XYZ file of C-alpha atoms in Angstrom:
627
model
C -46.034 -49.815 43.717
C -42.755 -48.363 45.060
C -39.890 -47.935 42.627
C -42.324 -47.912 39.434
C -42.284 -44.714 37.570
C -44.811 -43.228 35.148
C -45.787 -45.395 32.424
C -43.948 -44.419 29.109
C -45.687 -43.513 25.882
C -44.397 -46.006 22.963
C -43.228 -42.934 21.112
C -41.201 -41.615 24.217
C -37.769 -40.580 22.993
C -36.277 -41.105 26.622
C -37.785 -44.493 26.956
C -34.999 -47.129 27.985
C -32.182 -44.681 27.465
C -29.208 -43.960 29.672
C -29.235 -40.364 31.258
C -27.658 -37.480 29.124
C -24.819 -35.663 30.121
C -26.303 -32.262 29.131
C -30.112 -31.319 28.637
C -30.994 -27.867 27.257
C -34.528 -27.336 28.232
C -37.387 -24.605 27.716
C -35.576 -23.279 24.535
C -36.891 -22.018 20.981
C -34.896 -24.791 19.368
C -34.115 -23.968 15.396
C -32.480 -27.173 14.379
C -31.686 -26.376 10.671
C -33.214 -30.067 9.788
C -36.323 -29.604 7.512
C -37.548 -33.226 8.782
C -37.878 -31.670 12.369
C -37.300 -27.895 12.141
C -37.930 -27.076 15.814
C -37.935 -28.463 19.201
C -37.983 -27.302 23.031
C -35.221 -29.317 24.312
C -31.968 -31.138 23.250
C -30.103 -33.913 25.374
C -26.563 -34.687 24.691
C -24.602 -37.742 25.914
C -20.944 -38.657 24.866
C -20.509 -35.574 22.893
C -23.613 -36.398 20.587
C -27.336 -35.583 20.407
C -29.239 -38.213 21.530
C -32.750 -36.907 21.539
C -34.945 -33.757 20.934
C -38.336 -33.158 21.696
C -40.614 -31.275 24.495
C -39.462 -30.802 27.839
C -41.619 -33.551 29.224
C -40.457 -35.805 26.643
C -36.866 -35.643 27.519
C -37.470 -35.352 31.420
C -36.746 -39.133 31.588
C -33.257 -38.449 30.363
C -32.248 -36.505 33.515
C -30.254 -38.348 35.802
C -28.092 -37.595 38.948
C -24.858 -36.462 36.892
C -27.040 -34.544 34.052
C -26.432 -31.209 33.777
C -29.493 -29.257 33.071
C -29.603 -25.764 31.223
C -32.800 -24.042 31.192
C -32.651 -21.649 28.159
C -35.324 -19.509 29.421
C -37.177 -19.264 26.401
C -34.394 -18.038 24.553
C -33.495 -19.098 20.704
C -31.084 -22.012 20.400
C -29.300 -22.590 16.858
C -26.791 -24.988 15.588
C -23.304 -24.047 16.506
C -21.896 -21.505 13.854
C -18.964 -22.466 11.572
C -16.865 -20.058 9.952
C -15.800 -21.339 6.612
C -13.135 -19.216 6.042
C -11.269 -17.807 9.307
C -7.580 -17.293 9.984
C -7.936 -18.836 13.388
C -4.451 -20.365 13.817
C -2.828 -17.223 13.108
C -5.290 -15.190 14.957
C -4.637 -17.145 18.085
C -0.883 -16.765 18.117
C -1.255 -13.131 18.217
C -4.702 -12.365 19.678
C -3.592 -10.903 23.203
C -1.093 -8.599 21.861
C -3.825 -6.746 19.522
C -5.672 -3.710 20.475
C -9.094 -4.516 18.708
C -11.062 -1.814 17.334
C -13.807 -4.318 16.224
C -17.308 -2.748 17.237
C -15.619 0.533 18.513
C -18.115 3.329 17.253
C -16.037 6.525 17.512
C -12.484 7.198 16.658
C -12.479 9.320 19.798
C -12.971 6.264 21.910
C -10.203 4.320 19.656
C -7.651 6.779 20.038
C -8.507 6.626 23.966
C -7.874 3.270 24.134
C -4.546 3.725 22.366
C -3.465 6.094 24.417
C -4.221 4.178 27.705
C -2.560 1.260 26.185
C 0.439 2.944 25.364
C 0.820 3.874 29.091
C 0.453 -0.074 29.812
C 2.951 -1.344 27.105
C 6.782 -1.940 28.072
C 9.592 -0.390 26.263
C 10.450 -2.697 23.272
C 6.958 -3.910 22.605
C 4.596 -2.421 19.878
C 0.876 -1.620 20.122
C -0.686 -3.309 16.908
C -4.206 -2.753 15.712
C -4.977 -5.394 13.156
C -8.236 -5.685 11.298
C -11.712 -6.016 12.209
C -12.647 -2.342 11.719
C -13.010 0.101 8.817
C -13.171 4.169 9.101
C -16.941 3.746 8.225
C -17.797 2.502 11.614
C -16.836 5.468 13.507
C -19.207 8.521 14.066
C -16.681 10.702 12.602
C -16.157 8.604 9.567
C -12.758 8.746 9.017
C -9.433 7.252 9.707
C -6.625 8.448 12.347
C -4.049 10.525 11.026
C -0.515 10.049 11.757
C -0.262 13.014 14.008
C -2.924 11.582 16.194
C -0.890 8.355 16.418
C 1.987 10.399 17.454
C 0.296 12.321 20.003
C -1.496 9.398 21.490
C 1.664 7.307 21.764
C 4.776 9.540 21.269
C 7.554 6.882 22.439
C 5.711 3.389 21.848
C 5.515 2.072 18.254
C 1.986 2.022 16.962
C 1.147 -0.030 13.906
C -2.381 0.386 12.749
C -3.719 -1.542 9.624
C -6.683 -0.629 7.666
C -8.168 -3.239 5.481
C -6.022 -4.490 2.491
C -5.274 -0.990 1.594
C -2.940 0.754 4.018
C -1.026 0.901 7.428
C -0.275 3.707 9.671
C 2.657 3.983 12.048
C 3.704 6.621 14.313
C 7.446 7.863 14.496
C 8.337 5.392 16.915
C 7.174 2.607 14.725
C 9.044 3.936 11.447
C 12.154 3.773 13.716
C 11.537 0.147 14.976
C 10.768 -0.903 11.749
C 13.986 0.320 10.382
C 12.430 2.337 7.613
C 14.548 5.630 6.468
C 15.027 7.730 3.232
C 17.353 4.784 1.702
C 14.668 2.020 2.351
C 13.320 1.002 -1.139
C 9.490 0.576 -1.793
C 8.945 -3.213 -2.025
C 7.365 -4.907 -5.204
C 3.640 -3.898 -5.028
C 3.615 -1.534 -2.139
C 4.836 2.037 -1.257
C 6.434 3.814 1.549
C 4.906 7.314 1.490
C 7.475 9.772 1.759
C 7.756 13.387 2.518
C 9.580 16.220 0.594
C 12.947 15.257 1.967
C 12.384 11.617 1.290
C 11.707 10.462 4.989
C 8.877 7.916 5.665
C 5.759 9.900 6.899
C 4.508 6.668 8.519
C 2.081 5.822 5.935
C 2.184 2.434 3.899
C 0.152 1.652 0.916
C -0.591 -1.704 -0.570
C -0.454 -0.845 -4.377
C -1.959 -3.439 -4.604
C -0.180 -6.039 -2.726
C -0.452 -6.217 0.960
C 2.949 -7.802 1.321
C 4.452 -4.499 2.592
C 1.747 -4.129 5.179
C 2.282 -7.754 6.652
C 6.054 -7.967 6.323
C 6.248 -4.732 8.574
C 3.730 -6.180 11.023
C 5.889 -9.239 11.047
C 8.856 -7.068 12.589
C 6.990 -6.567 15.617
C 7.710 -8.752 18.681
C 5.905 -12.302 18.951
C 4.956 -14.194 22.214
C 6.976 -17.189 23.442
C 5.200 -20.651 23.309
C 3.484 -20.839 26.494
C 1.910 -17.166 26.047
C 1.007 -18.296 22.589
C -0.996 -21.078 24.104
C -2.714 -18.808 26.391
C -3.381 -16.403 23.598
C -5.031 -19.156 21.594
C -7.254 -20.377 24.126
C -8.345 -16.823 24.896
C -9.169 -16.569 21.165
C -11.142 -19.636 20.817
C -13.169 -18.684 23.802
C -13.693 -15.179 22.373
C -15.014 -16.982 19.006
C -17.337 -19.066 21.487
C -18.609 -15.966 22.814
C -20.445 -15.281 19.548
C -21.593 -19.093 19.241
C -18.858 -20.391 16.846
C -18.222 -23.904 17.598
C -16.271 -24.763 14.515
C -13.955 -22.920 12.039
C -12.256 -23.661 8.760
C -8.667 -22.442 8.921
C -7.730 -21.103 5.282
C -3.818 -20.913 6.291
C -2.377 -17.784 5.204
C 0.776 -15.739 4.647
C 3.217 -15.985 7.509
C 1.791 -19.273 8.497
C 4.334 -22.053 8.379
C 3.823 -25.687 8.892
C 4.351 -27.426 10.991
C 5.753 -24.716 13.503
C 2.874 -22.237 13.445
C 0.492 -25.093 14.040
C 2.325 -26.659 17.200
C 0.093 -24.782 19.479
C -3.255 -25.782 18.136
C -1.742 -29.413 17.900
C -0.747 -29.326 21.389
C -4.190 -27.817 22.627
C -5.892 -30.733 20.733
C -3.847 -33.443 22.310
C -4.602 -32.062 25.853
C -8.394 -31.654 25.185
C -8.438 -28.031 25.437
C -9.514 -26.924 22.257
C -12.922 -25.223 22.547
C -13.636 -24.954 18.877
C -13.391 -27.784 16.107
C -10.651 -26.642 13.485
C -10.199 -27.765 9.908
C -6.968 -26.733 8.745
C -4.988 -25.883 5.380
C -1.566 -25.736 4.451
C -0.327 -23.097 2.326
C 3.090 -23.064 0.667
C 4.924 -19.912 2.008
C 7.891 -19.314 -0.534
C 7.551 -18.223 -3.965
C 9.570 -20.680 -6.223
C 9.191 -23.577 -3.773
C 5.522 -24.182 -3.988
C 5.736 -27.311 -5.813
C 8.139 -28.778 -3.673
C 6.117 -28.022 -0.468
C 3.024 -29.552 -1.882
C 4.931 -32.811 -3.067
C 6.389 -33.258 0.491
C 3.206 -32.772 2.302
C 1.267 -35.053 -0.491
C 3.953 -37.876 0.635
C 3.847 -37.205 4.429
C 0.138 -36.124 5.367
C -3.257 -36.694 4.011
C -6.353 -34.716 4.197
C -8.778 -36.148 7.013
C -5.582 -36.694 9.294
C -6.836 -36.091 12.835
C -9.936 -36.206 14.683
C -13.554 -34.090 15.188
C -11.448 -31.617 16.825
C -8.555 -30.844 14.510
C -8.011 -32.395 11.023
C -6.360 -31.553 7.841
C -8.502 -30.210 5.148
C -6.213 -29.896 2.299
C -4.285 -27.246 0.595
C -4.590 -23.701 -0.165
C -5.903 -20.858 -0.105
C -2.815 -20.344 -2.439
C -1.343 -22.998 -4.313
C 1.188 -20.979 -6.133
C 1.973 -17.398 -5.617
C 1.773 -16.395 -9.028
C -1.986 -17.171 -9.186
C -3.216 -15.050 -6.498
C -4.992 -12.029 -7.108
C -5.228 -9.033 -4.655
C -8.312 -7.593 -3.054
C -7.391 -4.019 -2.595
C -10.384 -2.300 -3.974
C -9.001 0.969 -3.519
C -6.533 0.204 -6.329
C -7.231 -1.076 -9.923
C -7.770 -5.007 -10.328
C -3.932 -6.350 -10.783
C -3.155 -8.308 -13.851
C -1.721 -11.502 -13.114
C 1.467 -12.592 -15.019
C 1.116 -13.998 -18.293
C 1.996 -17.879 -18.118
C 1.164 -18.562 -14.656
C -0.862 -21.522 -15.586
C 2.046 -23.874 -16.246
C 3.060 -24.131 -12.728
C -0.349 -23.624 -11.369
C -1.548 -26.768 -13.537
C 1.314 -28.637 -12.061
C 0.194 -28.015 -8.525
C -3.564 -28.899 -9.218
C -2.625 -32.123 -11.004
C -0.327 -33.259 -8.053
C -3.014 -32.604 -5.553
C -5.977 -34.264 -7.605
C -3.805 -37.309 -8.375
C -2.935 -37.579 -4.771
C -6.565 -37.317 -3.298
C -6.047 -33.853 -2.028
C -8.610 -31.223 -2.086
C -7.620 -27.557 -2.122
C -9.353 -23.906 -1.799
C -8.268 -21.096 -3.873
C -8.099 -17.156 -2.965
C -9.840 -15.617 -6.148
C -11.266 -12.237 -5.950
C -12.104 -11.583 -9.689
C -13.703 -13.230 -12.466
C -10.788 -12.700 -14.607
C -8.668 -14.934 -12.295
C -11.431 -17.284 -11.819
C -11.848 -17.717 -15.817
C -8.179 -18.670 -16.043
C -8.127 -21.166 -13.169
C -11.102 -22.724 -14.582
C -9.463 -23.268 -17.876
C -6.865 -25.325 -16.279
C -9.325 -27.285 -14.467
C -11.229 -28.169 -17.568
C -7.912 -28.995 -19.504
C -7.537 -31.658 -16.538
C -11.106 -32.634 -16.641
C -10.382 -33.931 -20.247
C -8.084 -36.613 -18.364
C -10.603 -37.648 -15.910
C -9.073 -35.357 -12.789
C -12.369 -33.306 -12.507
C -14.769 -33.997 -10.996
C -12.717 -36.474 -9.309
C -14.204 -36.554 -5.871
C -11.767 -34.307 -4.239
C -13.453 -31.373 -2.572
C -12.208 -28.278 -3.941
C -13.664 -24.493 -3.998
C -13.248 -21.122 -4.579
C -12.722 -18.308 -1.792
C -14.183 -14.657 -1.954
C -15.318 -14.764 -5.845
C -16.701 -11.162 -5.265
C -17.060 -10.455 -9.201
C -17.555 -14.092 -10.459
C -19.627 -14.081 -13.493
C -22.859 -16.418 -14.349
C -20.735 -18.208 -16.824
C -18.038 -19.174 -14.444
C -20.647 -20.339 -11.936
C -21.935 -22.910 -14.520
C -18.167 -24.152 -15.109
C -17.714 -24.332 -11.719
C -20.861 -26.350 -10.977
C -20.062 -28.658 -14.065
C -16.505 -29.352 -12.288
C -17.822 -30.306 -8.952
C -16.548 -27.154 -7.473
C -18.226 -25.379 -4.573
C -17.631 -21.634 -3.115
C -16.832 -19.938 0.225
C -17.958 -16.440 0.521
C -16.815 -13.733 3.132
C -18.369 -10.479 4.365
C -15.335 -8.486 3.199
C -17.839 -6.019 1.482
C -19.042 -5.316 5.008
C -15.842 -3.490 5.501
C -14.470 -2.704 2.017
C -18.016 -2.222 0.231
C -17.607 1.593 -0.067
C -14.334 1.296 -1.903
C -15.549 -1.289 -4.233
C -18.705 0.943 -4.757
C -16.393 4.034 -5.583
C -14.428 1.949 -8.020
C -16.851 -0.369 -9.648
C -20.099 1.220 -9.392
C -23.343 0.501 -8.047
C -24.485 -2.379 -10.504
C -21.310 -4.311 -9.727
C -21.645 -3.748 -6.049
C -25.350 -5.119 -6.077
C -24.219 -8.526 -6.712
C -20.686 -8.848 -5.047
C -20.701 -11.553 -4.751
C -23.393 -13.129 -6.274
C -24.908 -15.482 -3.388
C -28.446 -15.917 -4.796
C -27.159 -16.896 -8.152
C -24.635 -19.382 -6.410
C -27.382 -21.182 -4.507
C -30.029 -20.890 -7.488
C -27.404 -23.348 -9.470
C -27.482 -25.712 -6.586
C -23.862 -25.106 -5.638
C -22.631 -25.497 -2.201
C -21.821 -22.204 -0.542
C -20.500 -21.595 2.929
C -20.016 -18.491 4.718
C -17.184 -16.700 6.711
C -15.401 -13.560 7.613
C -11.911 -13.807 6.464
C -10.898 -12.532 9.906
C -8.854 -11.168 11.633
C -6.383 -9.050 9.383
C -9.516 -7.163 7.463
C -12.920 -8.279 8.372
C -14.015 -8.724 12.230
C -14.552 -12.442 13.488
C -18.001 -11.450 14.625
C -20.274 -14.005 12.654
C -23.179 -11.678 13.496
C -21.700 -8.837 11.383
C -21.296 -11.224 8.490
C -24.953 -12.336 9.037
C -26.106 -8.850 8.737
C -24.530 -8.372 5.657
C -25.749 -11.338 4.141
C -29.294 -10.674 5.206
C -29.265 -6.653 4.364
C -26.498 -5.921 1.776
C -25.214 -3.117 3.938
C -21.706 -2.074 5.049
C -20.880 -1.783 8.858
C -21.292 1.952 8.131
C -24.686 1.350 6.768
C -23.990 1.882 3.014
C -26.631 -0.162 0.731
C -24.678 -2.311 -1.579
C -27.576 -4.778 -2.595
C -31.042 -3.404 -3.601
C -33.841 -4.412 -1.373
C -35.195 -7.794 -1.858
C -32.063 -9.232 -3.413
C -30.247 -10.420 -0.275
C -30.913 -13.844 1.288
C -33.228 -14.624 3.889
C -32.246 -15.099 7.645
C -32.901 -18.895 7.402
C -30.841 -19.270 4.262
C -27.903 -16.861 5.763
C -27.929 -19.059 9.030
C -27.622 -22.209 6.779
C -24.430 -20.641 5.061
C -23.125 -20.511 8.507
C -24.026 -23.948 9.572
C -24.786 -26.557 7.039
C -22.538 -24.671 4.525
C -19.358 -24.940 6.365
C -20.171 -28.697 7.214
C -20.653 -29.454 3.549
C -17.352 -28.052 2.448
C -15.561 -30.176 4.836
C -17.647 -33.416 4.262
C -19.141 -33.220 7.748
C -22.865 -32.599 6.804
C -23.690 -35.909 8.465
C -22.682 -34.887 11.925
C -22.181 -30.956 11.778
C -24.376 -27.889 10.766
C -28.052 -29.246 12.251
C -29.403 -30.235 15.506
C -30.279 -33.977 14.982
C -29.946 -37.415 16.738
C -26.430 -38.800 16.115
C -25.140 -35.131 15.393
C -22.276 -33.563 17.527
C -23.492 -31.937 20.525
C -22.936 -28.413 19.286
C -25.106 -25.672 19.841
C -25.373 -22.058 21.089
C -28.152 -20.251 23.310
C -28.572 -16.691 21.767
C -28.729 -13.334 23.685
C -31.253 -12.286 21.237
C -33.716 -14.111 18.802
C -32.025 -13.856 15.456
C -35.376 -14.571 13.737
C -37.249 -11.798 15.148
C -34.840 -9.060 16.004
C -34.856 -5.877 13.892
C -31.992 -6.349 11.072
C -30.090 -3.516 12.698
C -29.800 -5.628 15.942
C -28.301 -8.817 14.316
C -24.867 -7.459 14.805
C -25.146 -7.141 18.438
C -26.336 -10.630 18.893
C -23.870 -12.763 20.935
C -24.258 -16.113 22.774
C -24.947 -16.364 26.321
C -24.109 -20.145 26.419
C -21.994 -21.994 23.786
C -21.737 -25.931 23.839
C -19.326 -28.001 21.587
C -19.592 -31.827 22.142
C -21.832 -31.343 24.939
C -19.057 -29.120 27.066
C -20.107 -25.617 28.033
C -17.195 -23.468 26.329
C -18.643 -20.109 26.935
C -21.457 -18.977 29.454
C -22.345 -15.562 30.570
C -25.555 -13.897 32.116
C -27.440 -16.560 33.905
C -24.987 -19.167 32.972
C -21.982 -17.305 34.042
C -19.544 -19.652 35.945
C -20.576 -22.875 33.946
C -17.806 -22.746 31.470
C -14.218 -24.225 31.688
C -11.992 -21.827 33.621
C -9.015 -20.141 31.550
C -5.597 -18.891 32.606
C -5.216 -15.466 32.964
C -4.114 -13.134 29.878
C -0.615 -13.192 29.685
C 1.734 -10.876 29.492
C -0.392 -8.852 31.776
C 0.087 -5.603 29.848
C -1.607 -7.197 26.736
C -4.496 -5.141 25.256
C -6.621 -7.848 25.686
C -6.325 -7.996 29.508
C -7.796 -4.339 29.566
C -9.756 -3.994 26.706
C -10.892 -7.577 25.754
C -11.962 -8.300 22.002
C -14.834 -7.400 20.236
C -16.176 -3.941 21.557
C -19.946 -4.688 21.965
C -22.309 -1.586 22.605
C -25.947 -1.561 21.660
C -28.392 1.189 21.859
C -27.666 3.829 24.539
C -23.997 3.142 24.587
C -23.701 3.810 20.689
C -26.007 6.946 21.227
C -23.395 8.001 23.953
C -20.300 7.644 21.539
C -22.185 9.603 18.855
C -22.935 12.373 21.092
C -19.335 12.428 22.081
C -18.581 12.870 18.362
C -21.070 15.591 17.988
C -19.414 17.458 20.976
C -16.303 17.451 18.817
C -18.002 18.758 15.803
C -16.390 22.060 15.654
C -12.884 20.340 15.753
C -14.220 17.824 13.055
C -15.544 20.978 10.807
C -12.030 22.637 10.959
C -10.689 19.140 10.010
C -12.995 19.145 6.962
C -12.485 22.887 6.240
C -8.587 22.292 6.081
C -9.303 19.536 3.222
C -11.551 21.882 1.517
C -14.827 20.634 2.326
C -17.484 22.748 3.669
C -14.935 25.598 4.693
C -16.418 28.008 6.900
C -19.677 26.467 7.423
C -21.106 26.281 11.069
C -21.207 22.893 12.718
C -24.250 20.830 11.796
C -26.201 18.128 13.945
C -24.013 14.914 13.360
C -26.135 11.928 11.712
C -24.768 8.471 11.689
C -26.264 6.354 8.929
C -25.911 3.411 11.292
C -28.774 4.858 13.399
C -30.780 6.121 10.474
C -32.101 2.545 9.204
């Protein structure tokens, strides 16, 4: 009979339902939901998942306006959620930064710097800020100040290396106003030559404040360019399958001024990443006043599914913060910081505020827990407020038990991907083998989430973090965790999806692909579950969907995503080089061959420093390719 379609089975998920806005079909869907771990198709309407099933099951949800995306048999996973990312600060500066993330040779990095010097107008700086380590380079070394001067003789250059140091060329030393009379800041060192003149090397000893305060002297963007920069940074995160992030605030990020850009983008519907943000007191001695003002004017949960307030931290009081420079001894925190810290925690708990705490070392965690246990005697812990420790590289088994008893959680980051070699040198293989002890956290039933702590140290690429979680290796291939002690791939992915959702109280709508949950997913370039471990860092998204919107698209899907304004200013490094420098297989081999071609120069460099004097050049072997 005309007008009558095929009979529907009683269990047909499309029966009687309106058409979907988006249908992803022909996919290998990993849902993250134990009740239904796999599917072939996902339908999304009004920003939420309305059905999962086989292609033929969901065919009835295709209407005239439905956008159908053929995954071509690729792996689909829930959208990734970085539980500790400085996304707001990173967005405000992204286009101004020359990113060495993923660059495989120092020669290429210096070539990029040299080219950018020719593009940068007078008065502007070139800044390389995080996302790289000397271990990733074929040459296995940092650049020298002399190389920076040669590459950019007249343009100020600031190169940040982890939490440890920064290199500046002569022009940057002048632009920053450093002279022989400039005193060393507290916790930092301006390295000087025999005559007392600054050499261009800054050391965190152990505080990184000297590094960040110097970076803050560089020119910033105007409001319009900050907006464009943030949109491009969010698109760059979407490129790797990120659909959510928890902003951990941080130094030099003032509320509300530095939050104005993401607030404006949220109001105009232009965010392509869901953001839960935190508030961080910026001025020592003023922390309690700031926290009190915030508790009286805003509250956690304010906002919507795209932008919402999560709580306070990752510092509450400056005196309670340790420093994570593993090239320096563990800092001893001031005696008696607990009194002010207790006031801050009490204020938050009594006002229904959750918080997160930067704590690298168990010594810090134990002192903080003693404060919480004192307040627990008054009934404030566990109090229903979400709270967690960030980092926790050296947390002990006893401290984990105490965290569990107090209702806390943990967010771990892959800082060891970049700083693992320094940690290994200082604390030894046994300490490095469980830094941080992710399995021990999970065995206790604690909520654990994963992230990067990007952008000033680690790269924002989540697949570098997932590689570390699965293999226990640094970006240079140094093994930290013994074989068999790391988590499996499914567990690691869960830390990057469900784990982050639990931290923010969104586990009912985020982190899995299930009917009623947000339509957040990514189609991967390679199958995370079957590629070699060495290939995991090279995974990207070919199509990222947030709330049913295609926010990133490449390969066969190019052009399906929303247009972005051009990078501004036009001379910005991102306009020429982009962000993370992907380079798998052949390209990596080419870069290694370039380094081999320079082996004589490299031998002379080593000989000048007392290593292998007079020895002939040897074939270069990069450990990245030996595993």
